[in-house]
């Protein structure tokens, strides 16, 4: 077992949230990447889209998802999926931090995963 700890004091502020990439790391062959994110009270991530598929897993707190002219509540335990090219952001209108885990992937990551897996088996 290898544990990769969350280091809150070393998180980077990017795109409106404090974040720490927990995946990738050398010991883990995964077909995706991931980041722990914290959106401060009154804060929001920047509206953005990208070529990857993405899911957000709400961990603590409550926020609002804003995507394609639609807004909806996003609470601890909820999961949302954004296909490639869909603009989205997280808005924290509450008085406490909103924490989520973000996972994204594309076909290139999948191909590299398979290649690494086959190399490890050889």
PDB file of C-alpha atoms in Angstrom:
ATOM      1  CA  UNK A   1       0.000   0.000   0.000  1.00  0.00           C
ATOM      2  CA  UNK A   2       1.197   3.508  -0.764  1.00  0.00           C
ATOM      3  CA  UNK A   3      -0.610   6.510   0.681  1.00  0.00           C
ATOM      4  CA  UNK A   4      -0.382   9.926  -0.906  1.00  0.00           C
ATOM      5  CA  UNK A   5      -1.450  12.441   1.756  1.00  0.00           C
ATOM      6  CA  UNK A   6      -3.339  15.657   1.191  1.00  0.00           C
ATOM      7  CA  UNK A   7      -1.022  18.528   2.183  1.00  0.00           C
ATOM      8  CA  UNK A   8      -3.328  21.483   2.704  1.00  0.00           C
ATOM      9  CA  UNK A   9      -0.459  23.853   3.487  1.00  0.00           C
ATOM     10  CA  UNK A  10       1.100  23.089   0.077  1.00  0.00           C
ATOM     11  CA  UNK A  11      -2.010  23.465  -2.084  1.00  0.00           C
ATOM     12  CA  UNK A  12      -1.721  25.760  -5.109  1.00  0.00           C
ATOM     13  CA  UNK A  13      -4.292  28.427  -5.893  1.00  0.00           C
ATOM     14  CA  UNK A  14      -5.377  27.934  -9.490  1.00  0.00           C
ATOM     15  CA  UNK A  15      -8.560  28.632 -11.427  1.00  0.00           C
ATOM     16  CA  UNK A  16     -10.279  30.071  -8.345  1.00  0.00           C
ATOM     17  CA  UNK A  17      -9.649  27.123  -6.017  1.00  0.00           C
ATOM     18  CA  UNK A  18      -6.913  25.761  -3.791  1.00  0.00           C
ATOM     19  CA  UNK A  19      -5.823  22.449  -5.268  1.00  0.00           C
ATOM     20  CA  UNK A  20      -3.422  19.558  -4.908  1.00  0.00           C
ATOM     21  CA  UNK A  21      -2.952  17.009  -7.657  1.00  0.00           C
ATOM     22  CA  UNK A  22      -2.966  13.587  -6.039  1.00  0.00           C
ATOM     23  CA  UNK A  23      -2.841  11.645  -9.319  1.00  0.00           C
ATOM     24  CA  UNK A  24      -0.630  10.957 -11.193  1.00  0.00           C
ATOM     25  CA  UNK A  25       2.174   9.625  -9.078  1.00  0.00           C
ATOM     26  CA  UNK A  26       4.867   7.173 -10.044  1.00  0.00           C
ATOM     27  CA  UNK A  27       3.626   4.147  -8.075  1.00  0.00           C
ATOM     28  CA  UNK A  28       0.104   4.297  -9.545  1.00  0.00           C
ATOM     29  CA  UNK A  29      -0.673   3.339 -13.117  1.00  0.00           C
ATOM     30  CA  UNK A  30      -4.042   4.974 -13.733  1.00  0.00           C
ATOM     31  CA  UNK A  31      -5.892   6.000 -16.922  1.00  0.00           C
ATOM     32  CA  UNK A  32      -6.900   9.313 -15.319  1.00  0.00           C
ATOM     33  CA  UNK A  33      -5.601  12.259 -13.319  1.00  0.00           C
ATOM     34  CA  UNK A  34      -7.142  13.797 -10.217  1.00  0.00           C
ATOM     35  CA  UNK A  35      -7.035  16.747  -7.872  1.00  0.00           C
ATOM     36  CA  UNK A  36      -8.418  17.653  -4.455  1.00  0.00           C
ATOM     37  CA  UNK A  37      -9.964  21.144  -4.661  1.00  0.00           C
ATOM     38  CA  UNK A  38     -11.231  23.620  -2.090  1.00  0.00           C
ATOM     39  CA  UNK A  39     -13.422  26.560  -3.100  1.00  0.00           C
ATOM     40  CA  UNK A  40     -13.465  29.193  -0.357  1.00  0.00           C
ATOM     41  CA  UNK A  41     -16.679  30.824   0.888  1.00  0.00           C
ATOM     42  CA  UNK A  42     -17.855  33.371  -1.668  1.00  0.00           C
ATOM     43  CA  UNK A  43     -15.406  32.012  -4.242  1.00  0.00           C
ATOM     44  CA  UNK A  44     -15.826  30.330  -7.609  1.00  0.00           C
ATOM     45  CA  UNK A  45     -13.726  28.444 -10.085  1.00  0.00           C
ATOM     46  CA  UNK A  46     -13.265  30.046 -13.456  1.00  0.00           C
ATOM     47  CA  UNK A  47     -15.707  29.039 -16.177  1.00  0.00           C
ATOM     48  CA  UNK A  48     -13.787  26.666 -18.410  1.00  0.00           C
ATOM     49  CA  UNK A  49     -14.025  23.715 -20.774  1.00  0.00           C
ATOM     50  CA  UNK A  50     -11.433  21.261 -22.061  1.00  0.00           C
ATOM     51  CA  UNK A  51     -10.947  18.213 -24.240  1.00  0.00           C
ATOM     52  CA  UNK A  52     -11.027  15.718 -21.337  1.00  0.00           C
ATOM     53  CA  UNK A  53     -13.992  13.987 -19.767  1.00  0.00           C
ATOM     54  CA  UNK A  54     -14.375  15.027 -16.133  1.00  0.00           C
ATOM     55  CA  UNK A  55     -16.268  14.115 -12.990  1.00  0.00           C
ATOM     56  CA  UNK A  56     -16.507  16.054  -9.746  1.00  0.00           C
ATOM     57  CA  UNK A  57     -17.252  14.303  -6.458  1.00  0.00           C
ATOM     58  CA  UNK A  58     -18.576  16.672  -3.785  1.00  0.00           C
ATOM     59  CA  UNK A  59     -16.910  15.807  -0.471  1.00  0.00           C
ATOM     60  CA  UNK A  60     -17.901  18.491   2.047  1.00  0.00           C
ATOM     61  CA  UNK A  61     -20.161  21.499   2.016  1.00  0.00           C
ATOM     62  CA  UNK A  62     -22.587  22.810  -0.566  1.00  0.00           C
ATOM     63  CA  UNK A  63     -22.004  24.773  -3.756  1.00  0.00           C
ATOM     64  CA  UNK A  64     -23.699  25.564  -7.049  1.00  0.00           C
ATOM     65  CA  UNK A  65     -22.760  24.076 -10.417  1.00  0.00           C
ATOM     66  CA  UNK A  66     -23.007  26.462 -13.350  1.00  0.00           C
ATOM     67  CA  UNK A  67     -22.894  24.867 -16.810  1.00  0.00           C
ATOM     68  CA  UNK A  68     -24.475  25.592 -20.177  1.00  0.00           C
ATOM     69  CA  UNK A  69     -26.851  28.240 -18.741  1.00  0.00           C
ATOM     70  CA  UNK A  70     -28.043  25.852 -16.033  1.00  0.00           C
ATOM     71  CA  UNK A  71     -27.411  26.137 -12.289  1.00  0.00           C
ATOM     72  CA  UNK A  72     -28.031  23.392  -9.749  1.00  0.00           C
ATOM     73  CA  UNK A  73     -27.092  22.637  -6.125  1.00  0.00           C
ATOM     74  CA  UNK A  74     -24.035  20.435  -5.603  1.00  0.00           C
ATOM     75  CA  UNK A  75     -23.793  18.825  -2.158  1.00  0.00           C
ATOM     76  CA  UNK A  76     -21.526  16.371  -0.344  1.00  0.00           C
ATOM     77  CA  UNK A  77     -22.023  12.932  -1.870  1.00  0.00           C
ATOM     78  CA  UNK A  78     -23.114  14.226  -5.294  1.00  0.00           C
ATOM     79  CA  UNK A  79     -21.226  13.336  -8.477  1.00  0.00           C
ATOM     80  CA  UNK A  80     -21.415  15.266 -11.754  1.00  0.00           C
ATOM     81  CA  UNK A  81     -20.012  14.408 -15.199  1.00  0.00           C
ATOM     82  CA  UNK A  82     -18.914  16.945 -17.823  1.00  0.00           C
ATOM     83  CA  UNK A  83     -18.299  15.690 -21.362  1.00  0.00           C
ATOM     84  CA  UNK A  84     -15.482  17.269 -23.380  1.00  0.00           C
ATOM     85  CA  UNK A  85     -16.170  20.829 -24.513  1.00  0.00           C
ATOM     86  CA  UNK A  86     -18.871  21.575 -21.917  1.00  0.00           C
ATOM     87  CA  UNK A  87     -18.145  24.813 -20.019  1.00  0.00           C
ATOM     88  CA  UNK A  88     -18.563  24.574 -16.246  1.00  0.00           C
ATOM     89  CA  UNK A  89     -17.673  26.141 -12.904  1.00  0.00           C
ATOM     90  CA  UNK A  90     -18.302  25.689  -9.185  1.00  0.00           C
ATOM     91  CA  UNK A  91     -19.667  28.590  -7.142  1.00  0.00           C
ATOM     92  CA  UNK A  92     -19.487  28.541  -3.345  1.00  0.00           C
ATOM     93  CA  UNK A  93     -22.226  30.824  -2.019  1.00  0.00           C
ATOM     94  CA  UNK A  94     -21.984  29.363   1.500  1.00  0.00           C
ATOM     95  CA  UNK A  95     -20.101  30.478   4.607  1.00  0.00           C
ATOM     96  CA  UNK A  96     -17.750  27.473   4.698  1.00  0.00           C
ATOM     97  CA  UNK A  97     -15.255  25.772   2.408  1.00  0.00           C
ATOM     98  CA  UNK A  98     -16.581  23.524  -0.352  1.00  0.00           C
ATOM     99  CA  UNK A  99     -14.343  20.530  -1.032  1.00  0.00           C
ATOM    100  CA  UNK A 100     -14.452  18.266  -4.058  1.00  0.00           C
ATOM    101  CA  UNK A 101     -12.352  15.697  -5.858  1.00  0.00           C
ATOM    102  CA  UNK A 102     -11.943  16.153  -9.607  1.00  0.00           C
ATOM    103  CA  UNK A 103     -11.053  13.311 -11.971  1.00  0.00           C
ATOM    104  CA  UNK A 104     -10.393  13.738 -15.690  1.00  0.00           C
ATOM    105  CA  UNK A 105      -9.319  11.510 -18.571  1.00  0.00           C
ATOM    106  CA  UNK A 106      -8.979  11.350 -22.326  1.00  0.00           C
ATOM    107  CA  UNK A 107      -8.072   8.722 -24.914  1.00  0.00           C
ATOM    108  CA  UNK A 108      -4.355   9.564 -24.749  1.00  0.00           C
ATOM    109  CA  UNK A 109      -4.290   8.854 -20.999  1.00  0.00           C
ATOM    110  CA  UNK A 110      -6.054   5.545 -21.659  1.00  0.00           C
ATOM    111  CA  UNK A 111      -3.531   4.518 -24.323  1.00  0.00           C
ATOM    112  CA  UNK A 112      -0.606   5.398 -22.030  1.00  0.00           C
ATOM    113  CA  UNK A 113      -2.235   3.402 -19.211  1.00  0.00           C
ATOM    114  CA  UNK A 114      -2.512   0.307 -21.414  1.00  0.00           C
ATOM    115  CA  UNK A 115       1.078   0.716 -22.650  1.00  0.00           C
ATOM    116  CA  UNK A 116       2.433   1.022 -19.078  1.00  0.00           C
ATOM    117  CA  UNK A 117       0.342  -1.962 -17.979  1.00  0.00           C
ATOM    118  CA  UNK A 118       1.585  -4.156 -20.825  1.00  0.00           C
ATOM    119  CA  UNK A 119       5.195  -3.101 -20.175  1.00  0.00           C
ATOM    120  CA  UNK A 120       4.845  -3.950 -16.469  1.00  0.00           C
ATOM    121  CA  UNK A 121       3.458  -7.404 -17.310  1.00  0.00           C
ATOM    122  CA  UNK A 122       6.271  -8.204 -19.771  1.00  0.00           C
TER     123      UNK A 122
END
